[in-house]
Coordinates of C-alpha atoms in Angstrom, one line a residue:
M1 CA 9.3 88.8 45.1
L2 CA 13.0 89.1 46.2
L3 CA 15.6 88.3 43.6
S4 CA 19.4 87.8 43.9
T5 CA 21.7 87.0 41.0
Y6 CA 25.1 86.4 42.7
E7 CA 26.6 86.8 46.2
L8 CA 30.1 85.1 46.0
G9 CA 28.7 81.6 46.1
R10 CA 26.8 82.2 49.4
Q11 CA 23.2 81.7 50.3
P12 CA 22.1 85.4 50.1
F13 CA 21.8 87.1 53.4
G14 CA 20.5 90.0 51.4
L15 CA 17.3 88.0 50.7
A16 CA 16.9 86.4 54.0
S17 CA 17.0 89.6 56.0
P18 CA 14.4 91.6 54.1
A19 CA 12.3 88.5 53.7
A20 CA 12.0 88.4 57.5
W21 CA 11.0 92.0 57.7
L22 CA 8.4 91.7 55.0
R23 CA 6.9 88.5 56.3
R24 CA 6.7 90.1 59.8
A25 CA 4.8 93.0 58.2
G26 CA 2.3 90.5 56.8
F27 CA 3.3 90.2 53.2
D28 CA 3.6 87.0 51.1
V29 CA 7.3 86.8 50.0
L30 CA 9.0 84.5 47.5
A31 CA 12.8 84.8 47.6
Q32 CA 14.8 83.4 44.7
D33 CA 18.5 83.0 44.2
L34 CA 19.1 83.0 40.5
S35 CA 22.6 81.7 40.9
R36 CA 21.1 78.4 42.0
Q37 CA 17.5 78.6 40.7
R38 CA 15.6 79.3 37.5
L39 CA 13.5 82.4 37.4
D40 CA 9.9 81.4 38.4
D41 CA 7.9 83.0 35.6
P42 CA 4.5 82.4 37.1
A43 CA 5.6 83.9 40.4
V44 CA 6.9 87.0 38.5
R45 CA 3.5 87.4 36.8
A46 CA 1.7 87.2 40.2
A47 CA 4.0 89.6 42.1
D48 CA 2.9 93.1 43.0
V49 CA 6.4 94.2 43.9
I50 CA 9.7 92.8 42.7
A51 CA 12.9 93.8 44.4
F52 CA 16.4 93.0 43.1
Y53 CA 19.4 92.6 45.5
M54 CA 22.5 94.3 44.2
P55 CA 25.4 93.9 46.8
M56 CA 28.2 94.0 44.3
H57 CA 29.2 94.9 40.7
T58 CA 28.9 91.4 39.3
A59 CA 25.4 91.0 40.8
T60 CA 24.2 94.3 39.4
R61 CA 25.4 93.6 35.8
L62 CA 23.8 90.1 36.0
A63 CA 20.6 91.7 37.2
L64 CA 20.0 94.1 34.4
P65 CA 18.8 91.5 31.8
V66 CA 16.7 89.9 34.5
V67 CA 15.0 93.3 35.2
D68 CA 14.2 93.6 31.5
R69 CA 12.7 90.1 31.5
V70 CA 10.7 90.7 34.6
R71 CA 9.2 93.9 33.1
H72 CA 8.2 91.9 30.0
L73 CA 6.6 89.2 32.1
N74 CA 4.8 91.6 34.5
P75 CA 4.7 95.3 33.3
A76 CA 2.3 96.2 36.1
A77 CA 4.7 95.2 38.9
R78 CA 6.5 97.9 40.9
L79 CA 10.2 97.3 40.7
C80 CA 12.9 98.4 43.1
A81 CA 16.5 97.5 43.9
F82 CA 18.5 97.4 47.1
G83 CA 22.1 96.8 48.2
L84 CA 25.4 98.7 47.9
Y85 CA 25.3 99.0 44.2
A86 CA 21.7 100.1 43.8
P87 CA 21.8 103.8 44.7
P88 CA 25.0 104.6 42.8
N89 CA 23.4 103.0 39.7
A90 CA 19.9 104.5 40.2
G91 CA 20.1 106.4 36.9
V92 CA 20.8 103.3 34.9
L93 CA 18.2 101.3 36.8
R94 CA 15.5 103.9 36.2
Q95 CA 16.2 103.4 32.5
H96 CA 15.4 99.7 33.0
G97 CA 12.1 100.5 34.8
V98 CA 13.3 100.4 38.4
A99 CA 11.4 103.0 40.3
A100 CA 13.2 103.1 43.7
T101 CA 16.7 102.2 45.1
F102 CA 17.7 101.5 48.7
G103 CA 21.3 101.3 50.0
A104 CA 22.3 101.4 53.6
E105 CA 20.0 99.6 56.1
F106 CA 17.5 99.0 53.4
E107 CA 15.0 96.7 55.2
A108 CA 12.7 99.3 56.8
D109 CA 12.7 101.4 53.5
L110 CA 11.8 98.3 51.6
V111 CA 8.9 97.5 53.8
A112 CA 7.6 101.1 53.5
Y113 CA 7.9 100.9 49.7
V114 CA 6.0 97.6 49.5
R115 CA 3.3 99.2 51.7
G116 CA 3.0 101.9 49.1
G117 CA 4.9 104.6 50.9
G118 CA 6.2 106.1 47.7
D119 CA 9.7 106.4 46.3
P120 CA 12.5 107.7 48.6
A121 CA 14.4 110.9 47.9
P122 CA 17.2 110.2 45.5
A123 CA 20.6 109.6 47.1
V124 CA 23.4 112.0 46.2
F125 CA 26.8 110.4 45.4
S126 CA 29.5 113.0 45.2
A127 CA 33.2 112.2 44.5
E128 CA 34.4 115.1 46.6
P129 CA 33.5 114.4 50.3
V130 CA 36.2 112.7 52.3
A131 CA 36.0 111.7 55.9
D132 CA 38.9 111.5 58.2
P133 CA 38.9 108.0 59.8
A134 CA 41.6 108.9 62.3
A135 CA 39.1 110.4 64.8
S136 CA 37.1 107.2 64.9
A137 CA 39.7 104.6 64.3
N138 CA 39.3 103.1 67.8
H139 CA 35.5 103.4 67.7
D140 CA 33.9 100.4 69.3
G141 CA 30.2 100.8 68.4
P142 CA 27.7 102.5 66.1
A143 CA 28.3 106.1 65.1
T144 CA 26.5 108.4 67.5
G145 CA 24.7 111.7 67.2
S146 CA 22.3 113.0 64.6
A147 CA 24.9 113.5 61.9
G148 CA 27.6 111.4 60.3
P149 CA 31.4 112.0 60.3
D150 CA 33.0 115.3 59.4
L151 CA 33.5 115.2 55.6
R152 CA 36.1 117.2 53.8
G153 CA 36.5 117.7 50.1
E154 CA 39.8 118.6 48.5
S155 CA 39.0 122.3 49.2
G156 CA 39.1 121.5 52.9
R157 CA 35.6 122.7 53.5
A158 CA 33.9 120.7 56.2
H159 CA 30.3 119.5 56.1
S160 CA 28.3 116.5 57.4
T161 CA 26.6 113.6 55.9
P162 CA 23.2 112.5 57.5
S163 CA 23.4 109.7 60.0
I164 CA 22.2 106.4 58.7
A165 CA 19.0 105.0 60.2
R166 CA 19.3 102.7 63.2
L167 CA 17.3 99.5 62.7
E168 CA 16.0 97.1 65.3
F169 CA 17.4 94.0 63.5
V170 CA 15.4 90.8 63.2
V171 CA 16.6 87.3 62.6
P172 CA 16.9 86.6 58.9
D173 CA 14.3 84.2 57.4
R174 CA 15.9 81.8 55.0
A175 CA 12.7 79.8 54.1
G176 CA 12.4 78.9 50.5
L177 CA 16.1 79.5 49.6
P178 CA 18.2 76.7 48.2
E179 CA 19.8 74.5 50.9
L180 CA 23.2 75.5 52.2
A181 CA 24.8 72.4 50.7
R182 CA 24.2 73.8 47.2
Y183 CA 26.6 76.7 47.9
A184 CA 30.3 77.1 48.1
S185 CA 31.8 75.0 50.9
L186 CA 34.9 75.1 53.1
Q187 CA 37.7 73.0 51.6
R188 CA 40.2 71.5 54.0
G189 CA 42.3 69.0 52.2
D190 CA 39.9 66.5 50.8
V191 CA 37.2 67.4 53.3
R192 CA 34.3 69.7 52.4
T193 CA 32.2 71.4 55.0
V194 CA 28.8 73.1 54.6
V195 CA 29.2 76.9 55.1
G196 CA 26.7 79.4 56.5
Y197 CA 26.9 83.2 56.3
T198 CA 25.9 86.0 58.6
E199 CA 26.7 89.6 59.4
A200 CA 27.6 90.9 62.9
S201 CA 27.9 94.5 61.7
R202 CA 27.3 96.6 58.6
G203 CA 29.1 99.5 57.0
C204 CA 32.6 100.5 57.8
L205 CA 34.5 103.3 59.6
S206 CA 37.2 103.2 57.0
L207 CA 37.1 105.2 53.7
C208 CA 39.2 103.3 51.2
R209 CA 38.8 105.0 47.9
H210 CA 38.0 101.9 45.9
C211 CA 35.5 100.3 48.3
P212 CA 31.8 100.2 47.4
V213 CA 30.8 100.4 51.0
V214 CA 32.1 104.0 51.3
P215 CA 29.7 105.9 49.0
V216 CA 26.7 104.4 50.8
Y217 CA 27.8 104.3 54.4
R218 CA 30.3 107.2 54.3
G219 CA 32.3 106.2 57.3
Q220 CA 29.5 104.9 59.5
F221 CA 28.7 101.4 60.7
R222 CA 26.1 99.6 62.7
V223 CA 26.3 96.5 64.9
V224 CA 23.8 93.7 64.9
P225 CA 22.8 92.5 68.4
T226 CA 24.6 89.4 69.5
D227 CA 21.4 87.5 70.1
V228 CA 20.2 88.2 66.5
V229 CA 23.5 87.0 65.1
L230 CA 23.5 83.9 67.2
A231 CA 19.9 83.1 66.3
D232 CA 20.8 83.3 62.6
I233 CA 23.8 81.1 63.1
R234 CA 21.7 78.6 65.1
N235 CA 19.2 78.3 62.3
Q236 CA 22.0 77.6 59.8
I237 CA 23.6 75.0 62.0
A238 CA 20.2 73.3 62.1
A239 CA 20.3 73.4 58.3
G240 CA 23.7 71.7 58.2
A241 CA 26.3 74.4 58.5
A242 CA 29.5 73.5 60.3
H243 CA 31.4 76.6 59.4
I244 CA 30.3 80.3 59.4
T245 CA 31.6 83.2 57.3
F246 CA 31.1 86.6 58.9
G247 CA 30.6 89.0 56.0
D248 CA 31.3 92.2 57.9
P249 CA 33.4 94.6 55.8
D250 CA 35.7 94.8 58.8
F251 CA 35.0 92.5 61.8
F252 CA 37.2 94.7 64.0
N253 CA 35.3 97.9 63.4
G254 CA 33.9 97.2 66.8
P255 CA 36.4 94.9 68.5
T256 CA 34.5 94.6 71.7
H257 CA 31.4 93.5 69.8
A258 CA 33.5 91.1 67.8
R259 CA 34.8 89.5 70.9
R260 CA 31.4 89.2 72.4
V261 CA 30.0 87.5 69.3
V262 CA 32.7 84.9 68.8
T263 CA 32.9 84.1 72.5
A264 CA 29.1 83.5 72.6
L265 CA 29.3 81.4 69.4
H266 CA 32.1 79.2 70.8
E267 CA 30.3 78.8 74.1
A268 CA 27.1 77.7 72.4
Y269 CA 28.8 75.6 69.6
P270 CA 32.4 74.8 70.4
S271 CA 32.9 72.6 67.3
I272 CA 31.8 75.3 64.8
T273 CA 34.6 77.1 62.9
Y274 CA 34.4 80.5 61.2
D275 CA 36.2 83.0 59.2
V276 CA 36.3 86.8 59.2
T277 CA 37.5 89.8 57.2
I278 CA 39.8 92.3 59.0
K279 CA 41.8 95.2 57.6
I280 CA 45.6 95.0 57.8
E281 CA 45.8 98.1 60.1
H282 CA 43.2 96.5 62.5
L283 CA 45.1 93.2 62.7
L284 CA 48.1 95.2 63.9
R285 CA 46.1 97.5 66.2
H286 CA 44.0 94.8 67.8
Q287 CA 46.6 92.0 67.9
S288 CA 45.6 91.2 71.5
L289 CA 42.4 89.8 70.0
L290 CA 44.1 87.3 67.7
D291 CA 44.4 84.7 70.3
V292 CA 40.6 85.1 71.0
L293 CA 39.9 84.5 67.4
R294 CA 42.0 81.3 67.3
E295 CA 40.7 80.0 70.6
T296 CA 37.1 80.5 69.5
G297 CA 37.4 78.6 66.2
C298 CA 38.6 81.1 63.6
L299 CA 40.3 79.2 60.7
F300 CA 41.4 82.1 58.7
V301 CA 41.3 85.9 58.2
T302 CA 40.6 87.5 54.8
T303 CA 42.4 90.9 54.5
A304 CA 42.5 93.4 51.7
A305 CA 46.2 93.7 51.2
E306 CA 45.6 95.1 47.7
S307 CA 49.2 95.8 46.7
F308 CA 52.9 95.7 47.8
D309 CA 53.4 99.2 46.2
D310 CA 53.2 102.0 48.7
R311 CA 52.2 104.4 45.9
V312 CA 49.2 102.4 45.1
L313 CA 48.2 101.9 48.7
A314 CA 48.4 105.7 49.2
A315 CA 46.2 106.3 46.1
L316 CA 43.6 103.8 47.4
D317 CA 43.8 105.4 50.9
K318 CA 44.2 101.9 52.5
G319 CA 45.6 103.0 55.8
H320 CA 48.6 100.6 55.7
A321 CA 51.9 100.4 54.0
A322 CA 53.5 97.4 52.2
A323 CA 55.7 96.6 55.2
D324 CA 52.5 96.3 57.3
I325 CA 51.4 93.4 55.2
D326 CA 54.5 91.4 56.2
R327 CA 54.0 92.3 59.8
A328 CA 50.3 91.3 59.8
V329 CA 51.0 88.0 58.1
T330 CA 53.8 87.1 60.5
L331 CA 51.7 88.2 63.5
C332 CA 48.7 86.1 62.5
R333 CA 50.8 83.1 61.9
Q334 CA 52.4 83.5 65.4
H335 CA 48.9 83.3 66.7
G336 CA 48.0 80.3 64.7
L337 CA 45.8 82.0 62.1
D338 CA 46.0 81.7 58.3
V339 CA 45.7 84.9 56.3
M340 CA 43.9 85.0 53.0
P341 CA 44.9 88.3 51.3
T342 CA 43.0 89.9 48.5
F343 CA 44.6 92.2 45.9
V344 CA 43.9 94.8 43.2
P345 CA 47.0 94.2 41.1
F346 CA 46.0 96.2 38.0
T347 CA 45.6 99.9 38.6
P348 CA 46.5 103.1 36.7
W349 CA 49.7 103.2 38.9
T350 CA 50.8 99.6 38.2
T351 CA 54.0 98.9 36.3
L352 CA 55.3 95.6 35.0
E353 CA 58.0 95.8 37.6
S354 CA 55.5 96.4 40.5
Y355 CA 53.3 93.5 39.2
I356 CA 56.3 91.1 39.3
D357 CA 57.1 92.5 42.7
L358 CA 53.6 91.6 43.9
L359 CA 54.0 88.0 42.7
A360 CA 57.4 88.0 44.4
G361 CA 55.8 89.3 47.6
I362 CA 53.2 86.5 47.6
R363 CA 55.9 83.9 47.2
R364 CA 58.2 85.4 49.7
L365 CA 55.5 85.3 52.3
S366 CA 54.5 81.7 51.3
L367 CA 51.0 82.9 50.3
I368 CA 50.7 81.2 47.0
D369 CA 48.2 78.7 48.3
H370 CA 46.4 81.4 50.3
V371 CA 45.6 83.6 47.3
A372 CA 42.6 82.8 45.1
P373 CA 44.0 82.8 41.5
I374 CA 41.4 85.3 40.3
Q375 CA 43.0 87.8 42.7
L376 CA 46.0 88.0 40.4
G377 CA 43.9 89.4 37.6
I378 CA 41.7 91.9 39.4
R379 CA 41.5 95.3 37.6
L380 CA 40.6 98.4 39.5
L381 CA 36.9 99.3 39.1
I382 CA 35.8 102.9 39.1
P383 CA 32.0 102.9 39.6
G384 CA 29.8 106.0 39.9
G385 CA 30.3 107.8 43.2
S386 CA 33.7 106.2 43.9
R387 CA 36.1 108.2 46.0
L388 CA 38.7 107.4 43.3
L389 CA 37.1 110.3 41.4
E390 CA 38.6 112.7 43.9
L391 CA 42.1 112.0 42.4
P392 CA 43.0 114.4 39.5
D393 CA 45.0 111.8 37.7
V394 CA 42.0 109.4 37.8
R395 CA 39.6 112.1 36.5
G396 CA 42.1 112.9 33.8
M397 CA 42.3 109.4 32.4
I398 CA 38.8 107.9 32.7
G399 CA 36.0 108.0 30.1
P400 CA 32.4 108.8 30.6
F401 CA 30.4 106.4 32.8
D402 CA 29.5 103.3 30.8
P403 CA 25.9 102.2 31.6
T404 CA 26.7 98.7 30.3
A405 CA 29.9 98.1 32.3
L406 CA 28.5 100.2 35.2
A407 CA 31.8 101.9 35.6
H408 CA 34.1 104.5 34.1
P409 CA 36.4 102.9 31.6
W410 CA 40.1 103.5 31.8
V411 CA 43.1 102.5 29.7
H412 CA 46.6 102.1 31.2
H413 CA 49.2 104.4 29.7
D414 CA 51.4 101.3 29.2
G415 CA 49.4 99.1 26.9
R416 CA 51.3 96.0 28.0
I417 CA 49.6 96.2 31.4
D418 CA 46.2 95.9 29.9
V419 CA 47.3 93.0 27.7
L420 CA 48.8 91.2 30.8
Q421 CA 45.6 91.7 32.8
R422 CA 43.4 90.2 30.1
E423 CA 45.8 87.2 29.7
V424 CA 45.9 86.6 33.4
V425 CA 42.1 86.5 33.6
E426 CA 41.8 84.3 30.6
T427 CA 44.4 81.9 32.0
V428 CA 42.6 81.6 35.3
G429 CA 39.3 81.2 33.6
R430 CA 40.5 78.4 31.4
H431 CA 42.0 76.5 34.3
V432 CA 39.6 76.9 37.2
G433 CA 40.3 73.3 38.5
A434 CA 44.1 73.7 38.5
S435 CA 46.0 74.0 41.7
R436 CA 46.8 77.5 43.0
A437 CA 50.5 76.8 42.7
D438 CA 50.2 75.8 39.0
L439 CA 48.2 78.8 38.2
F440 CA 50.6 81.1 40.1
G441 CA 53.4 79.6 38.0
S442 CA 51.5 80.2 34.8
V443 CA 50.9 83.8 35.8
W444 CA 54.5 84.3 36.7
Q445 CA 55.5 83.1 33.2
L446 CA 53.0 85.4 31.6
A447 CA 54.3 88.4 33.5
C448 CA 57.9 87.7 32.6
E449 CA 57.0 87.2 29.0
V450 CA 55.1 90.5 28.7
A451 CA 57.9 92.3 30.6
G452 CA 60.5 90.7 28.4
V453 CA 62.5 89.2 31.3
D454 CA 63.9 85.7 31.9
P455 CA 61.4 83.8 34.2
A456 CA 64.5 82.2 35.8
A457 CA 66.0 85.6 36.7
G458 CA 64.8 88.3 39.0
S459 CA 63.7 88.4 42.5
C460 CA 60.8 85.9 42.6
P461 CA 62.5 82.6 41.8
S462 CA 65.6 83.4 43.9
V463 CA 63.7 84.6 47.1
P464 CA 63.4 81.6 49.5
D465 CA 60.0 80.9 51.2
S466 CA 59.7 82.4 54.6
G467 CA 59.8 78.9 56.2
Y468 CA 56.1 78.9 57.1
Q469 CA 55.0 75.2 57.0
R470 CA 51.5 74.0 56.6
T471 CA 49.8 70.7 55.9
S472 CA 46.7 72.3 54.2
V473 CA 45.2 75.7 53.7
P474 CA 41.5 76.0 54.4
F475 CA 39.6 78.1 51.8
L476 CA 36.1 78.6 50.5
N477 CA 35.9 76.9 47.1
E478 CA 34.1 79.6 45.2
P479 CA 36.5 79.9 42.2
W480 CA 35.5 83.4 41.2
Y481 CA 36.0 84.9 44.6
C482 CA 36.0 88.6 43.8

């Protein structure tokens, strides 16, 4: 039995892929998405192995009470967990009765575990190792060799991390999952379009300090063969999808592979649109591919801008500066692509002034309708194994790991910042159906009130829009997109 609790309003790829592997190995598999289905108690009681998919922090927290319920219903079942947040939380999961955890490229390990191959060696998550992405920034395929990238701690001592297994990917099997129409859809004006989801690559060459991919993949990535990607898309189109989200952490980790995939997709299905996620630095470095994206049906690019404060960007090791965000947005618009930036506005380095500057930057670049309102309230998460723990000022301010929150708690030295963050999240939560412009205005008012400044003064209201005109901004209508 494969269980998922939440995957950003998408039909969970993380159930469909292992389901294909396990069924190919001869096992009977029931996959359930608890964000859309009620837990099947009789199936739980009948299962020999129950596996929980934990791709993100929210999904992992939601899974813990389900793990406890499953243990109560079937104490004899073997329990395991897989996904980015499983190995870093192995200790907590063991306390809930989960015997094994699988992170990167989990399918083969999961099959071995179901066969009774025993528990894997525990993964080690250290805050010290740091890889230098510069050497592989232009890498266009999977990492090579028997070892991973050169990793350096703050001491400068070099050592290697083991190379992640290379799998022969198979086409995901979505049998038994809720239909695509029950999930978040693409919103373009008043028109809603059924959305499918797939992955053309896994892992990431970058080592952003706050990213959950980094402790698991540690600067490595793997490409999924084009024919496998296209077969998965074909099956979803047959199930009603007219738009595809590529969930790769960075679609341009392998730019040649990316071109190959979208070209093949457009040739096979010229009416199908799609969206991708690409880092700011890769949008600038591979700008020659932006026309390819537009010409093959890309509607928008999600990019982790994170902040307009260079100090924060440096602390997060993002690989871009604030000025690069302006350049990337302008460049994408010149090539006919909308940009959907994501942010982490509340960090230990945030000030009231820098938060207001972030809002001003969003307005200045005419991005109000492009930013999901919840992005204005995101607070930096410091989970176990995070590269943020490399930073002395972070280590000096955090509390012990909280097994309930699944993170290290931290309190801002300026209490007004924490108050503002809570009020922003509450405001967004109370007005999920409001327009993005109205919510932005409410958040602007809140920030000015907490900062003790006149909302009619300052840079934001007086800065004119950049002049970018649009009739509508396409977006995925999952309100809690984080």
